[in-house]
Coordinates of C-alpha atoms in Angstrom, one line a residue:
M1 CA 131.1 34.2 74.7
L2 CA 129.0 32.6 71.9
K3 CA 127.1 29.2 73.9
P4 CA 128.3 26.7 71.6
K5 CA 125.5 24.2 70.3
K6 CA 125.2 21.0 72.1
S7 CA 126.5 18.0 69.8
L8 CA 129.5 20.1 68.8
S9 CA 130.4 20.7 72.8
I10 CA 130.0 17.3 73.8
I11 CA 131.8 16.1 70.8
F12 CA 134.9 18.1 71.9
F13 CA 134.8 17.6 75.3
N14 CA 134.9 13.8 75.1
F15 CA 137.6 14.6 72.4
L16 CA 139.5 16.5 74.8
L17 CA 139.4 14.0 77.9
N18 CA 140.3 11.4 75.9
F19 CA 143.5 13.0 74.6
A20 CA 144.3 14.9 77.7
T21 CA 148.3 14.4 78.2
V22 CA 149.5 12.6 75.0
E23 CA 152.3 13.6 72.1
R24 CA 150.5 13.9 69.3
S25 CA 151.5 12.7 66.0
L26 CA 151.3 14.8 62.7
S27 CA 148.4 13.0 61.7
F28 CA 146.9 13.5 65.5
R29 CA 148.0 17.1 64.9
S30 CA 146.3 17.4 62.0
T31 CA 143.0 16.2 63.7
I32 CA 143.6 18.6 66.4
L33 CA 143.4 21.6 63.7
N34 CA 140.2 20.0 62.1
R35 CA 138.9 20.1 65.2
R36 CA 140.1 23.4 66.5
R37 CA 137.9 25.2 63.4
C38 CA 134.7 24.0 64.5
F39 CA 135.9 25.4 67.8
E40 CA 137.5 28.5 66.7
N41 CA 133.2 29.5 66.1
F42 CA 132.7 29.6 69.9
S43 CA 135.3 29.5 71.8
H44 CA 138.0 32.5 73.2
Q45 CA 141.5 31.6 71.9
R46 CA 144.6 33.8 72.2
D47 CA 148.5 33.8 71.7
D48 CA 150.8 31.5 74.6
P49 CA 153.2 33.9 75.4
N50 CA 156.1 30.9 76.2
G51 CA 155.1 29.9 72.1
G52 CA 152.2 28.4 70.8
Q53 CA 148.0 28.8 71.5
I54 CA 146.1 28.7 74.1
F55 CA 142.0 27.9 73.5
Y56 CA 139.4 28.2 76.1
H57 CA 136.0 26.2 76.5
G58 CA 134.2 26.9 79.4
K59 CA 136.1 25.5 82.4
I60 CA 138.6 23.2 80.1
T61 CA 141.9 25.4 78.6
L62 CA 143.9 23.8 75.9
K63 CA 147.6 25.1 75.3
V64 CA 149.2 23.9 72.1
S65 CA 152.7 24.6 71.7
G66 CA 154.6 22.4 68.8
S67 CA 153.6 18.6 69.1
K68 CA 152.6 18.8 72.4
A69 CA 149.2 19.5 74.2
E70 CA 148.2 20.2 77.5
I71 CA 144.7 20.5 78.8
T72 CA 143.6 21.3 82.4
V73 CA 139.9 21.4 84.1
D74 CA 139.3 24.7 86.1
D75 CA 137.9 24.3 89.6
I76 CA 134.8 26.3 90.1
E77 CA 134.5 29.1 92.1
G78 CA 132.0 30.8 93.8
G79 CA 129.5 28.2 92.2
K80 CA 130.2 29.7 88.6
G81 CA 132.2 27.9 86.2
R82 CA 135.7 29.9 85.6
R83 CA 138.7 29.4 84.0
N84 CA 142.1 29.7 85.9
N85 CA 144.2 32.8 84.1
H86 CA 147.8 32.3 85.7
E87 CA 148.9 35.3 84.2
A88 CA 146.3 37.7 86.2
Q89 CA 146.9 34.9 88.8
N90 CA 151.0 35.9 88.3
I91 CA 150.4 39.4 88.2
F92 CA 147.8 39.1 91.7
D93 CA 150.3 38.0 93.7
F94 CA 153.6 40.0 93.1
I95 CA 151.0 42.8 94.1
A96 CA 150.4 41.2 96.9
D97 CA 153.7 40.2 98.0
R98 CA 155.4 43.7 96.6
Y99 CA 152.8 45.9 99.1
R100 CA 151.5 43.5 101.1
E101 CA 148.1 43.8 99.9
D102 CA 146.4 40.5 99.9
A103 CA 143.1 42.2 99.0
I104 CA 144.3 42.2 95.8
K105 CA 143.2 38.6 95.7
S106 CA 139.8 38.4 96.9
S107 CA 137.3 39.5 94.4
K108 CA 134.8 40.6 97.4
L109 CA 136.6 43.6 98.3
P110 CA 135.1 47.2 96.1
E111 CA 138.3 48.8 96.2
W112 CA 140.2 46.4 94.0
A113 CA 136.9 44.9 91.8
K114 CA 138.0 47.5 89.1
A115 CA 141.5 46.7 89.1
R116 CA 140.6 42.6 88.8
R117 CA 138.6 43.0 86.1
Y118 CA 141.1 45.0 83.8
I119 CA 143.5 42.5 84.9
Y120 CA 141.7 39.2 84.3
H121 CA 140.9 41.1 80.4
A122 CA 144.6 42.5 79.8
T123 CA 146.1 39.1 80.4
T124 CA 143.7 37.7 77.7
T125 CA 144.4 40.5 75.1
K126 CA 146.4 39.3 71.9
T127 CA 148.7 41.6 73.6
A128 CA 148.2 40.1 76.8
L129 CA 149.5 42.3 79.7
S130 CA 152.9 40.6 81.3
V131 CA 154.3 40.3 85.2
D132 CA 157.4 42.2 83.4
Q133 CA 155.6 44.9 82.2
A134 CA 153.4 45.4 85.4
T135 CA 156.9 45.7 87.2
S136 CA 158.2 48.0 85.2
V137 CA 155.4 50.7 85.6
L138 CA 155.1 49.6 89.6
N139 CA 158.8 50.7 89.4
F140 CA 158.2 54.0 87.9
L141 CA 155.3 54.5 90.1
D142 CA 157.2 54.1 93.0
E143 CA 159.7 56.3 92.3
L144 CA 157.5 58.9 91.2
F145 CA 155.5 58.3 94.5
E146 CA 158.4 58.2 97.0
H147 CA 157.4 58.0 100.3
E148 CA 153.8 58.4 99.7
K149 CA 153.8 62.2 99.0
H150 CA 150.4 64.2 99.1
G151 CA 148.9 60.5 100.6
I152 CA 149.3 59.2 96.6
N153 CA 151.1 55.7 96.3
A154 CA 150.9 53.2 93.5
I155 CA 148.0 51.0 95.1
F156 CA 145.8 54.3 94.8
V157 CA 146.8 55.3 91.4
I158 CA 146.3 50.9 89.8
Q159 CA 143.1 51.3 91.6
S160 CA 142.1 54.6 90.2
V161 CA 143.6 53.8 86.6
P162 CA 144.2 50.3 85.9
R163 CA 144.9 51.0 81.9
I164 CA 148.4 52.1 83.4
L165 CA 149.8 48.7 83.8
R166 CA 150.1 48.8 80.2
K167 CA 152.0 52.3 79.2
D168 CA 155.6 52.4 78.6
P169 CA 157.5 53.9 81.6
D170 CA 160.2 56.0 79.2
N171 CA 158.2 56.7 76.3
Y172 CA 154.5 57.3 77.9
L173 CA 154.7 57.6 81.8
S174 CA 158.0 59.8 81.9
P175 CA 156.8 62.2 79.5
N176 CA 153.6 62.7 80.7
V177 CA 154.9 63.9 84.0
D178 CA 157.7 65.9 82.8
F179 CA 154.9 67.8 80.5
L180 CA 152.1 67.5 83.9
K181 CA 155.1 69.5 86.3
G182 CA 156.4 71.8 83.8
L183 CA 152.5 72.5 83.8
Y184 CA 151.6 73.0 87.4
N185 CA 154.6 73.5 89.6
E186 CA 156.2 70.9 92.3
E187 CA 152.9 71.1 94.6
M188 CA 149.8 71.5 92.6
F189 CA 151.2 68.0 90.7
Y190 CA 150.3 66.3 93.1
E191 CA 147.3 67.8 94.3
A192 CA 146.1 67.2 91.0
I193 CA 147.2 63.5 90.4
K194 CA 145.6 63.0 93.3
R195 CA 142.1 64.8 92.6
N196 CA 142.4 63.3 88.8
P197 CA 144.7 60.2 88.3
N198 CA 143.5 59.8 84.5
L199 CA 145.8 63.1 84.0
L200 CA 148.5 60.6 84.2
L201 CA 147.1 58.7 80.7
T202 CA 147.2 62.3 79.3
S203 CA 147.7 61.0 75.3
G204 CA 149.6 63.5 72.6
V205 CA 151.7 65.0 74.9
G206 CA 154.7 64.1 72.2
F207 CA 157.6 65.2 74.2
D208 CA 159.4 61.8 73.2
S209 CA 157.1 60.7 70.8
K210 CA 157.8 57.4 68.9
R211 CA 158.4 58.2 65.2
S212 CA 156.9 55.4 63.4
P213 CA 159.0 52.2 62.2
L214 CA 158.1 53.2 58.5
R215 CA 159.8 56.6 59.0
K216 CA 162.8 55.5 61.5
A217 CA 163.7 52.4 59.1
T218 CA 163.9 54.8 55.9
R219 CA 165.8 57.4 57.9
E220 CA 168.2 55.2 59.3
N221 CA 168.7 53.4 55.7
G222 CA 169.6 57.3 54.2
I223 CA 166.0 57.0 52.4
E224 CA 163.9 60.0 52.7
P225 CA 160.0 59.0 53.7
K226 CA 157.6 59.9 50.5
K227 CA 155.7 63.3 51.2
E228 CA 152.3 61.3 50.6
V229 CA 152.8 59.1 54.2
S230 CA 151.6 61.9 56.1
E231 CA 149.6 59.5 58.2
N232 CA 152.5 58.2 59.8
L233 CA 153.7 61.8 60.7
S234 CA 153.0 63.0 63.9
V235 CA 151.5 66.7 64.0
E236 CA 155.0 67.6 65.7
E237 CA 156.7 66.1 63.1
Y238 CA 154.2 67.4 60.3
L239 CA 154.1 71.2 61.5
T240 CA 158.2 71.0 61.7
E241 CA 158.4 69.6 58.0
K242 CA 156.5 72.1 56.3
Q243 CA 158.2 74.8 57.6
L244 CA 155.7 76.9 58.8
G245 CA 158.2 79.0 60.4
I246 CA 157.2 77.0 64.1
S247 CA 160.4 76.7 66.0
A248 CA 160.8 73.8 68.6
S249 CA 160.7 76.0 71.7
Q250 CA 157.4 77.3 70.1
I251 CA 156.2 73.6 69.7
C252 CA 157.0 72.9 73.2
K253 CA 154.8 76.1 74.0
L254 CA 151.9 74.7 72.4
K255 CA 152.4 71.2 74.4
K256 CA 151.9 73.1 77.7
T257 CA 148.8 75.8 76.3
H258 CA 147.6 73.2 73.9
P259 CA 148.0 69.4 74.2
K260 CA 144.8 68.2 72.5
L261 CA 146.4 69.7 69.0
F262 CA 148.7 66.7 69.1
Q263 CA 146.1 64.3 69.4
L264 CA 144.5 65.5 66.2
S265 CA 145.1 63.5 62.6
V266 CA 147.2 64.9 60.6
S267 CA 145.9 63.3 57.6
G268 CA 142.4 63.9 58.8
K269 CA 142.9 67.2 60.2
V270 CA 145.3 69.0 60.2
Q271 CA 147.2 68.1 56.7
P272 CA 144.0 69.2 55.1
I273 CA 143.4 72.6 57.0
V274 CA 146.9 73.6 56.4
E275 CA 146.6 73.2 52.2
Y276 CA 143.7 74.9 52.2
L277 CA 145.0 78.1 54.3
T278 CA 147.9 78.1 52.1
S279 CA 146.0 77.4 48.9
T280 CA 143.6 80.3 49.8
I281 CA 146.7 83.2 49.8
C282 CA 148.8 81.8 47.7
L283 CA 149.1 79.2 44.8
S284 CA 152.1 78.2 45.5
E285 CA 153.6 77.3 48.6
D286 CA 156.2 79.8 49.1
A287 CA 158.2 80.8 52.6
K288 CA 155.9 83.5 53.0
S289 CA 152.7 82.2 52.6
K290 CA 153.9 79.3 55.0
T291 CA 155.4 81.9 57.6
L292 CA 151.8 82.7 57.5
I293 CA 150.4 80.1 58.4
G294 CA 151.9 79.4 60.8
K295 CA 151.9 82.5 62.5
M296 CA 148.3 81.8 62.1
I297 CA 148.7 78.5 64.0
K298 CA 150.8 79.9 66.5
S299 CA 148.4 83.1 67.4
N300 CA 145.4 80.8 67.5
P301 CA 146.1 77.0 67.6
N302 CA 142.1 75.9 67.5
I303 CA 142.2 76.8 64.0
L304 CA 143.4 73.2 63.3
N305 CA 140.3 72.1 65.0
L306 CA 137.8 73.5 62.8
S307 CA 136.6 71.9 60.2
I308 CA 137.2 73.4 56.1
A309 CA 133.2 74.0 55.9
N310 CA 133.9 76.6 58.5
I311 CA 136.8 78.1 57.7
Q312 CA 135.6 78.3 54.3
S313 CA 131.9 80.5 55.1
K314 CA 134.4 82.7 56.3
V315 CA 136.7 83.0 53.7
E316 CA 134.4 83.5 50.9
F317 CA 131.8 86.2 53.3
L318 CA 134.9 88.1 53.6
Q319 CA 135.6 87.7 49.4
E320 CA 131.8 89.0 49.3
C321 CA 132.9 92.0 51.6
G322 CA 135.8 93.1 48.9
F323 CA 138.3 91.1 50.0
S324 CA 138.6 89.0 46.5
S325 CA 141.9 89.0 46.1
A326 CA 144.3 86.5 47.6
E327 CA 147.0 89.3 48.7
S328 CA 144.0 91.1 50.0
I329 CA 143.2 87.6 52.2
G330 CA 146.5 87.3 53.2
N331 CA 147.0 91.0 54.2
L332 CA 143.9 90.6 56.5
W333 CA 145.7 87.8 58.3
R334 CA 149.0 88.8 58.9
K335 CA 147.2 91.9 60.4
Y336 CA 144.6 89.5 62.5
P337 CA 146.0 86.3 62.7
S338 CA 142.7 84.6 64.8
I339 CA 140.1 86.0 62.2
L340 CA 139.0 82.6 61.3
S341 CA 138.9 81.7 64.8
L342 CA 136.0 84.0 64.9
S343 CA 132.1 83.1 64.5
L344 CA 130.7 84.2 61.0
E345 CA 127.2 84.8 63.0
G346 CA 127.9 85.6 66.0
N347 CA 131.2 88.3 65.3
I348 CA 132.0 88.9 61.2
R349 CA 128.9 89.5 59.8
P350 CA 126.9 91.3 62.4
T351 CA 129.8 92.8 63.2
I352 CA 130.7 94.0 59.1
H353 CA 126.6 95.3 58.8
Q354 CA 126.9 97.7 62.1
L355 CA 130.2 99.0 60.7
L356 CA 128.4 99.6 57.5
R357 CA 125.4 101.8 58.8
L358 CA 128.0 104.1 60.7
L359 CA 130.2 104.7 57.6
E360 CA 127.1 105.7 55.1
S361 CA 126.5 108.9 55.0
P362 CA 124.7 111.5 52.8
E363 CA 127.9 111.4 51.0
A364 CA 129.0 108.4 51.4
K365 CA 126.7 105.3 50.6
G366 CA 126.8 101.9 48.8
T367 CA 130.1 101.6 46.7
V368 CA 131.9 104.5 48.3
A369 CA 131.0 102.9 52.0
D370 CA 131.8 99.6 50.6
Q371 CA 135.0 100.6 49.9
Q372 CA 135.5 103.0 53.5
L373 CA 134.8 99.4 55.2
L374 CA 137.5 98.0 52.8
K375 CA 140.4 100.7 54.1
I376 CA 138.8 100.8 58.1
L377 CA 139.2 96.7 58.4
S378 CA 142.6 96.7 56.3
L379 CA 144.1 99.2 58.9
H380 CA 142.4 97.5 61.9
P381 CA 141.0 94.1 61.3
Q382 CA 140.2 93.7 65.2
L383 CA 137.4 95.6 64.5
L384 CA 135.1 92.4 63.6
A385 CA 136.0 90.8 67.1
L386 CA 134.0 93.7 69.4
S387 CA 130.6 92.8 69.5
T388 CA 127.7 95.2 68.5
E389 CA 127.3 96.0 71.9
N390 CA 130.5 97.5 72.4
I391 CA 131.0 99.1 69.2
D392 CA 127.1 100.9 69.7
S393 CA 128.7 102.0 73.4
K394 CA 131.4 104.1 71.4
V395 CA 128.6 105.2 69.0
S396 CA 126.8 107.1 71.3
Y397 CA 129.3 108.1 73.9
F398 CA 130.9 110.3 70.8
G399 CA 127.1 110.8 69.6
S400 CA 127.0 112.9 73.2
I401 CA 130.2 114.4 72.4
D402 CA 128.6 115.9 69.3
S403 CA 125.5 116.9 71.2
L404 CA 127.7 119.0 73.4
V405 CA 128.5 121.0 69.5
P406 CA 126.4 123.9 68.9
T407 CA 124.0 123.4 65.7
K408 CA 125.8 126.0 63.7
L409 CA 129.8 124.7 65.1
A410 CA 128.4 121.0 64.4
N411 CA 130.2 118.0 62.6
P412 CA 127.6 116.9 59.8
N413 CA 129.6 113.2 59.6
G414 CA 129.6 113.1 63.3
L415 CA 132.6 112.4 65.7
A416 CA 132.2 108.8 66.0
R417 CA 132.3 108.3 62.1
R418 CA 135.8 110.1 61.6
V419 CA 137.1 108.4 64.5
V420 CA 136.1 104.9 62.9
L421 CA 137.7 106.4 59.8
S422 CA 140.9 108.0 60.2
A423 CA 141.4 105.7 63.8
P424 CA 139.7 102.5 64.0
S425 CA 141.9 101.3 66.1
V426 CA 140.1 103.2 69.0
F427 CA 137.1 101.4 68.9
S428 CA 139.4 98.7 70.2
L429 CA 140.1 100.4 73.6
S430 CA 137.9 100.1 76.5
L431 CA 135.8 103.1 77.0
E432 CA 135.4 103.6 80.6
S433 CA 139.5 103.0 81.6
N434 CA 140.9 103.9 78.5
I435 CA 138.8 106.5 76.2
I436 CA 136.8 108.8 79.0
P437 CA 140.1 109.6 80.7
K438 CA 141.9 110.4 78.1
V439 CA 138.8 112.8 76.6
N440 CA 138.1 114.3 79.9
R441 CA 141.8 115.4 79.8
L442 CA 141.6 116.5 76.7
A443 CA 138.9 118.6 77.4
K444 CA 140.4 120.1 79.9
L445 CA 144.0 121.3 78.4
W446 CA 141.1 122.6 75.9
N447 CA 138.6 124.4 78.1
V448 CA 135.6 122.9 76.6
K449 CA 132.8 120.9 77.8
S450 CA 132.5 116.8 77.6
P451 CA 130.5 113.9 78.9
T452 CA 132.0 113.0 82.3
K453 CA 130.0 109.0 82.6
A454 CA 129.4 106.7 79.7
T455 CA 126.4 105.7 81.7
D456 CA 125.1 109.2 81.3
V457 CA 124.8 108.9 77.3
Q458 CA 123.7 105.3 76.8
D459 CA 120.7 105.6 74.9
G460 CA 120.4 109.0 75.3
N461 CA 117.5 108.8 77.7
S462 CA 120.0 110.3 80.6
K463 CA 120.7 113.8 81.4
L464 CA 124.4 115.0 80.5
L465 CA 126.9 116.0 83.0
V466 CA 129.0 118.7 82.0
H467 CA 131.8 120.5 83.3
K468 CA 130.8 124.7 83.7
F469 CA 133.7 126.3 82.2
N470 CA 134.3 128.3 79.4
N471 CA 135.1 127.3 75.7
S472 CA 136.3 129.0 72.6
T473 CA 136.5 125.8 70.7
T474 CA 134.3 122.6 70.9
L475 CA 135.4 119.0 71.8
S476 CA 134.4 117.4 69.1
R477 CA 135.6 119.9 66.4
N478 CA 139.2 119.4 68.3
L479 CA 139.2 115.7 68.5
S480 CA 137.8 115.4 64.7
D481 CA 140.6 117.8 63.6
Y482 CA 143.3 114.4 64.5
P483 CA 141.4 111.2 66.3
S484 CA 144.8 109.1 66.5
V485 CA 145.5 111.2 69.4
L486 CA 143.0 108.8 71.4
S487 CA 144.8 105.9 70.3
L488 CA 148.0 107.0 72.7
S489 CA 148.7 106.3 75.8
L490 CA 147.6 108.6 78.6
E491 CA 150.3 108.7 80.9
G492 CA 153.1 107.6 78.3
N493 CA 151.8 110.1 75.7
I494 CA 149.4 112.2 76.3
E495 CA 151.1 113.7 80.2
P496 CA 154.4 114.0 79.1
T497 CA 153.7 115.6 76.3
I498 CA 151.4 118.5 77.9
M499 CA 154.3 118.5 80.8
F500 CA 156.6 119.6 78.1
F501 CA 154.6 122.2 76.3
N502 CA 153.5 123.5 79.7
R503 CA 157.6 123.7 80.7
T504 CA 158.8 125.3 77.9
G505 CA 156.3 128.1 77.8
Y506 CA 153.9 127.5 74.8
I507 CA 150.2 127.2 77.1
T508 CA 150.0 127.6 80.5
V509 CA 148.5 124.2 82.7
D510 CA 146.9 124.9 86.4
E511 CA 147.6 122.3 88.8
D512 CA 144.4 121.0 87.9
G513 CA 145.0 120.1 84.7
Y514 CA 143.2 123.4 83.2
S515 CA 144.7 126.1 80.5
G516 CA 144.6 129.6 81.0
N517 CA 143.9 132.3 78.9
H518 CA 147.0 134.8 79.2
C519 CA 149.2 132.2 77.4
R520 CA 150.8 132.6 73.9
T521 CA 149.3 129.8 72.7
T522 CA 146.2 128.8 74.5
Y523 CA 144.9 125.9 72.1
L524 CA 147.5 122.7 72.2
P525 CA 146.0 120.9 68.1
A526 CA 145.2 117.3 69.2
R527 CA 147.8 116.9 65.8
Y528 CA 151.0 118.8 67.8
I529 CA 150.2 116.2 71.0
A530 CA 150.6 113.4 69.1
T531 CA 153.5 114.8 68.0
S532 CA 156.7 112.4 69.1
L533 CA 158.0 113.7 72.8
F534 CA 161.3 111.8 72.2
N535 CA 162.1 111.5 68.5
R536 CA 160.7 115.1 67.7
L537 CA 159.7 117.6 70.1
L538 CA 162.7 117.5 72.7
P539 CA 165.6 116.9 70.3
R540 CA 164.7 120.2 68.4
Y541 CA 164.1 122.5 71.6
T542 CA 167.2 121.7 72.5
Y543 CA 168.8 122.2 69.5
Y544 CA 167.3 125.4 69.6
I545 CA 168.4 125.8 73.1
D546 CA 172.2 124.8 72.0
Q547 CA 172.2 126.9 69.2
E548 CA 170.7 130.5 71.0
A549 CA 173.3 129.7 73.4
E550 CA 176.6 129.4 71.1
R551 CA 175.0 132.8 69.6
Q552 CA 175.2 134.1 73.0
N553 CA 178.3 132.7 73.4
L554 CA 176.7 131.1 76.6
D555 CA 178.9 127.8 77.6
T556 CA 175.6 124.9 77.9
K557 CA 177.8 122.2 79.6
D558 CA 177.4 123.8 82.3
E559 CA 174.7 122.9 84.2
V560 CA 174.2 126.5 86.1
M561 CA 174.5 128.6 82.9
A562 CA 172.2 125.9 80.8
S563 CA 169.4 126.6 83.5
Q564 CA 170.0 130.2 82.8
A565 CA 170.3 130.2 79.1
E566 CA 167.0 127.7 79.1
D567 CA 164.7 130.3 81.3
E568 CA 166.1 133.3 78.6
M569 CA 165.1 131.4 75.6
V570 CA 161.8 130.2 77.2
S571 CA 161.3 134.2 78.0
Q572 CA 162.1 134.8 74.2
L573 CA 160.9 134.1 71.2
K574 CA 160.8 130.7 70.4
P575 CA 160.0 128.4 67.4
P576 CA 156.5 128.8 66.8
L577 CA 154.4 125.6 67.2
H578 CA 153.7 124.9 64.0
I579 CA 157.1 124.6 63.0
L580 CA 158.1 122.8 65.8
A581 CA 156.1 120.2 65.9
G582 CA 155.1 119.8 62.4
A583 CA 157.5 120.9 60.1
K584 CA 160.4 118.7 58.3
D585 CA 164.2 119.3 59.9
E586 CA 164.7 121.7 56.9
I587 CA 162.2 124.0 56.9
F588 CA 163.0 124.1 61.3
C589 CA 166.4 124.8 60.1
K590 CA 165.7 127.2 57.8
R591 CA 163.0 129.4 59.5
M592 CA 165.0 129.3 62.5
D593 CA 168.3 130.6 60.4
Y594 CA 170.0 127.2 61.2
N595 CA 173.1 125.3 59.5
H596 CA 171.1 122.3 58.7
N597 CA 174.3 120.2 58.1

């Protein structure tokens, strides 16, 4: 409080003493008001909850209500002049009586110091804290921490976060508790509050968020609020009204996983981001564009925390790389909604430069390499999330496979380049737990050499450990024929398909997984391994068994006869592998002399 000038202070003090308890006339009230204007420059004032106004000057309190004035002079406590804050004293007395905590009345106990300071301040502001408000909060806390669960009670919370006394139990505290109990389990909730009581003041939860008075009034009167009053919208309302394809259940999920998202300013943060993204992929706000923006927000809600400049720099760089049209940018975002959350300098730019170096070859330079880059990023934009070290490790491993090839059989373009062009998603797979096991399994099947460990080929310095067996072809050449085989699941696709071909006699595989040299077809191309087992191979082979059994008048409904029929078919001439796995249905039936209809 500013220190008043001495002359004005003395004049005003004498004035108050002379008119301590006198009913004033209108002229007297006018004089008081004139004196008050002078007093406002160096005193504290607030509205009286019971009506009128209260003015403070040192230890003097003036209450003005209607045509009456009441003046009190406070006692001096501890040698220092203090005014009596009756509302604060009432709250102290209420807490002391309710919890038998007389300690709150003492200014010397440290555990109540924080709460006392806050209550003194809160009862002297324009929206003063009242006993009724404090009572409603204490009732809520007593019910929440009934029987002092886990050593927590209302006193602990008030001492730790006295600001909670101002919060609305129904519209603020209760939704927060529901949110926290959903985030933690029942047991962990109390433990979390014990460690950090401030969690009860989490803002932005919004489960029972208040609508703005303007919007509520206009809707109740049947009038739709104008679109430009977005500053009155909550984040939840804005995302819903923009029809971004984000459902109520998805918003609830976002509240649990990203609660701070709902603390953002709509007009200052959320709306500019949404409008920029929409304008980038489409000139008009059509439903398709809005749904894509919603998908991006659901996939990576933190995009709303980015600045326009951050997003714009990434969009401009992608446009420089060839994604110049709104449609191409939209397709890129549709396949990888989190792309704008990547670091431009840490991910996008160095990865693109790395991929361009990998794609360059004597046949593909400059514009050709750029076009190939657009192709692979359009197929699998998740490549941009990979680090250059991640890409290097896979390029080195595929290079080690190339090094096993005799010079005359070497693939001039390199296996790594062939893989990234035909099956870029392979580069997103784990090298140690995914790619290497599949390569080793296929090497056994084809009876060819393969590197055993990725660590043996890093930087090309270590000596390669290879399987010692004969080979009739090369691993690099076989994989280059159809690199997409490496994108299949080893347990879910590759192994069952190999078992099918082994069971039907197309190949012979021993118990260690190696193929023999005495079977009719010892080489099983990667393309046929990638053929759908359940949609093509099994239906066609079953159809072949049924048709041949019908020709021989065998009853395939009888399990014993069906098994015998299948064994006989295996030993007889079967559909050629390329017809069974690679031909269309018409060609398959024509070659096998079956009725296609």
